[in-house]
mmCIF file with all atom_site columns, C-alpha atoms in Angstrom:
data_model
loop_
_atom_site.group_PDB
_atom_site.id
_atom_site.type_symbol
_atom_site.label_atom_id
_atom_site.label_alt_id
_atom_site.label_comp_id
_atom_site.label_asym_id
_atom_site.label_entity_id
_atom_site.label_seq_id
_atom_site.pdbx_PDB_ins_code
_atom_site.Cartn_x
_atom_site.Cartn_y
_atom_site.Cartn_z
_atom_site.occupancy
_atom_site.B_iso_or_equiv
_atom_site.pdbx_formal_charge
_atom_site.auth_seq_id
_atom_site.auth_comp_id
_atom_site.auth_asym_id
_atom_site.auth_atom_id
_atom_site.pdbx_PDB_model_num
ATOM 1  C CA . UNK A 1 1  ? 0.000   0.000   0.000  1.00 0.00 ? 21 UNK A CA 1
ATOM 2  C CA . UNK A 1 2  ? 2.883   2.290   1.085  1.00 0.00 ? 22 UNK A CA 1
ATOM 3  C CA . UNK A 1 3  ? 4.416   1.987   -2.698 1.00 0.00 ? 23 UNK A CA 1
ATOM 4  C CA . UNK A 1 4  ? 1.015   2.946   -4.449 1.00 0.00 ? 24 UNK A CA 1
ATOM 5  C CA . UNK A 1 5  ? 1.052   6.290   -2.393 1.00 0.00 ? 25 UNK A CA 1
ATOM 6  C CA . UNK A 1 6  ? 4.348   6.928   -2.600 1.00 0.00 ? 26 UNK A CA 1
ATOM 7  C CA . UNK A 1 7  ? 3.737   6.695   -6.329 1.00 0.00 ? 27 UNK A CA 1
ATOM 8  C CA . UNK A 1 8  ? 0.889   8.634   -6.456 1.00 0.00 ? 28 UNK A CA 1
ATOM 9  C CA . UNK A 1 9  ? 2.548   11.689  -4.215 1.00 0.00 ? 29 UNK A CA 1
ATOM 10 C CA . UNK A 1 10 ? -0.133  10.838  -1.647 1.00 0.00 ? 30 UNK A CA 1
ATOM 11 C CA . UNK A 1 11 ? 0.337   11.557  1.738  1.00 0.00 ? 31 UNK A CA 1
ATOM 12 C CA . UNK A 1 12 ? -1.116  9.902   4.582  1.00 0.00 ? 32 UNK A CA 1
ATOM 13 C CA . UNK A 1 13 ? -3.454  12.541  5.892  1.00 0.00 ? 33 UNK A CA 1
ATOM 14 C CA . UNK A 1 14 ? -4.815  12.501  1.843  1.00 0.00 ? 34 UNK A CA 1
ATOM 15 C CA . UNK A 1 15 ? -5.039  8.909   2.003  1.00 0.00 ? 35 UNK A CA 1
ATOM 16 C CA . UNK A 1 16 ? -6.865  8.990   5.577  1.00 0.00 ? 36 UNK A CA 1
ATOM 17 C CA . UNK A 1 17 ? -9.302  11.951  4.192  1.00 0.00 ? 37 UNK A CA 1
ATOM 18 C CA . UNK A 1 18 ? -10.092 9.144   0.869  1.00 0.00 ? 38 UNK A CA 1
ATOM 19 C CA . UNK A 1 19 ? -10.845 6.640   3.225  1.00 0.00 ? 39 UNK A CA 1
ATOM 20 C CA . UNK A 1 20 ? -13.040 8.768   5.517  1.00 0.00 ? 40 UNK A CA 1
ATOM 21 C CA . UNK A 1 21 ? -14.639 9.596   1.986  1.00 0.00 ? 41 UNK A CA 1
ATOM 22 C CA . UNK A 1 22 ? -15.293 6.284   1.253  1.00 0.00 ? 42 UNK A CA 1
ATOM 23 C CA . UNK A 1 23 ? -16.268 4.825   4.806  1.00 0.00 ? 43 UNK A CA 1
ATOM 24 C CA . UNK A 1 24 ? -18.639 7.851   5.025  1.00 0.00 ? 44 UNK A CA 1
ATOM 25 C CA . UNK A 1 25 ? -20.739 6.585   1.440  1.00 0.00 ? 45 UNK A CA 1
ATOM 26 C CA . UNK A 1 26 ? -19.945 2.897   2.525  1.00 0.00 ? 46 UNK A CA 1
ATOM 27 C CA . UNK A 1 27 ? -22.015 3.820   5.557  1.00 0.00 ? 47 UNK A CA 1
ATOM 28 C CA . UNK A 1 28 ? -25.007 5.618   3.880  1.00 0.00 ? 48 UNK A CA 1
ATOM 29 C CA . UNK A 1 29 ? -25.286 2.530   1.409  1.00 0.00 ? 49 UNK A CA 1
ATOM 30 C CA . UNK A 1 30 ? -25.403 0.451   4.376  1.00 0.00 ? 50 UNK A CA 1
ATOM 31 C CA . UNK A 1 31 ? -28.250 2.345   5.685  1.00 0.00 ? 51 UNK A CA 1
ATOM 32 C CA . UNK A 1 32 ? -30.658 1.492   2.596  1.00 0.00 ? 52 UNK A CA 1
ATOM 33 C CA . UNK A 1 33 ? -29.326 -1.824  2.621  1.00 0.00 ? 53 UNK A CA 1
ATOM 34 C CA . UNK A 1 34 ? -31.688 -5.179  3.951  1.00 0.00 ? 54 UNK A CA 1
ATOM 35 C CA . UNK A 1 35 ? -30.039 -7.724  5.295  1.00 0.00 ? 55 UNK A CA 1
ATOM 36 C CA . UNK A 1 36 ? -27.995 -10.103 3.125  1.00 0.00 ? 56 UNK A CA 1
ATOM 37 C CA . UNK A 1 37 ? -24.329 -11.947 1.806  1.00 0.00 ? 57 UNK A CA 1
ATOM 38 C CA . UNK A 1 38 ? -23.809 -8.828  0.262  1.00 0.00 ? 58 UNK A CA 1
ATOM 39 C CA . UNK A 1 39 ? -24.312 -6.023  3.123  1.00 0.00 ? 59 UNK A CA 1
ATOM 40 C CA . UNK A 1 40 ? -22.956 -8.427  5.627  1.00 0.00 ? 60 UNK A CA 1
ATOM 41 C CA . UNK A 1 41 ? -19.486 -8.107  3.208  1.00 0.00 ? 61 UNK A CA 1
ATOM 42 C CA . UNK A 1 42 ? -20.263 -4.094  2.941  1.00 0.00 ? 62 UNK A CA 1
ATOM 43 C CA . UNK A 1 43 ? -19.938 -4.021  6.731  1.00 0.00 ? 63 UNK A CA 1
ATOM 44 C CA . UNK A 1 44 ? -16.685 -5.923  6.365  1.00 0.00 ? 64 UNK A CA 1
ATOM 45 C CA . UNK A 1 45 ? -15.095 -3.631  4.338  1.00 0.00 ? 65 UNK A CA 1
ATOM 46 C CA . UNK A 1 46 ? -16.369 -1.068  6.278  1.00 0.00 ? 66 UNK A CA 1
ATOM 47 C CA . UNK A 1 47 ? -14.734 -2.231  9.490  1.00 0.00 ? 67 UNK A CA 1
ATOM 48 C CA . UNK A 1 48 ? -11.588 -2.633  7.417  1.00 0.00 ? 68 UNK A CA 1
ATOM 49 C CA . UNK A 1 49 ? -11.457 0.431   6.476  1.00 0.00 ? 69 UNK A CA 1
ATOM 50 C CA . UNK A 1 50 ? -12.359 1.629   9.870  1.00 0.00 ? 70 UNK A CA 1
ATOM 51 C CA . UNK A 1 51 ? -9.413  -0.281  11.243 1.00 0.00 ? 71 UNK A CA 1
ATOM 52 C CA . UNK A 1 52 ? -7.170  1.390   8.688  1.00 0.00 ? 72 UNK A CA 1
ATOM 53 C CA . UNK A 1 53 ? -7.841  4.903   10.252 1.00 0.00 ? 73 UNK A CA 1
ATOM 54 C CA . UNK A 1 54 ? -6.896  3.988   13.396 1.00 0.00 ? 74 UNK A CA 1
ATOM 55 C CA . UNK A 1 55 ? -4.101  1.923   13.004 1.00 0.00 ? 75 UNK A CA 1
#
């Protein structure tokens, strides 16, 4: 992950505020969502991502 930013000039407060971008629509879509395989692996990613921000 570290190369790809490096070779995209991104920093890691850019990167965080991309993530944050996508958690935050991750999180709407979840809302709408019923219950299935396919939001139960939405929230996964989510969490993932989650995780990323506060590592």
């Amino acid at each position: 992950m570290m190369e790809v930013m490096q070779e995209m000039g991104m920093t890691d407060k850019q990167f965080n505020g991309f993530v944050r971008f996508v958690l935050d629509d991750i999180k709407e879509v979840l809302e709408q969502l019923e219950e299935s395989k396919a939001k139960e692996k939405l929230k996964k990613v989510a969490e993932n991502l989650q995780q990323t921000l506060e590592d």
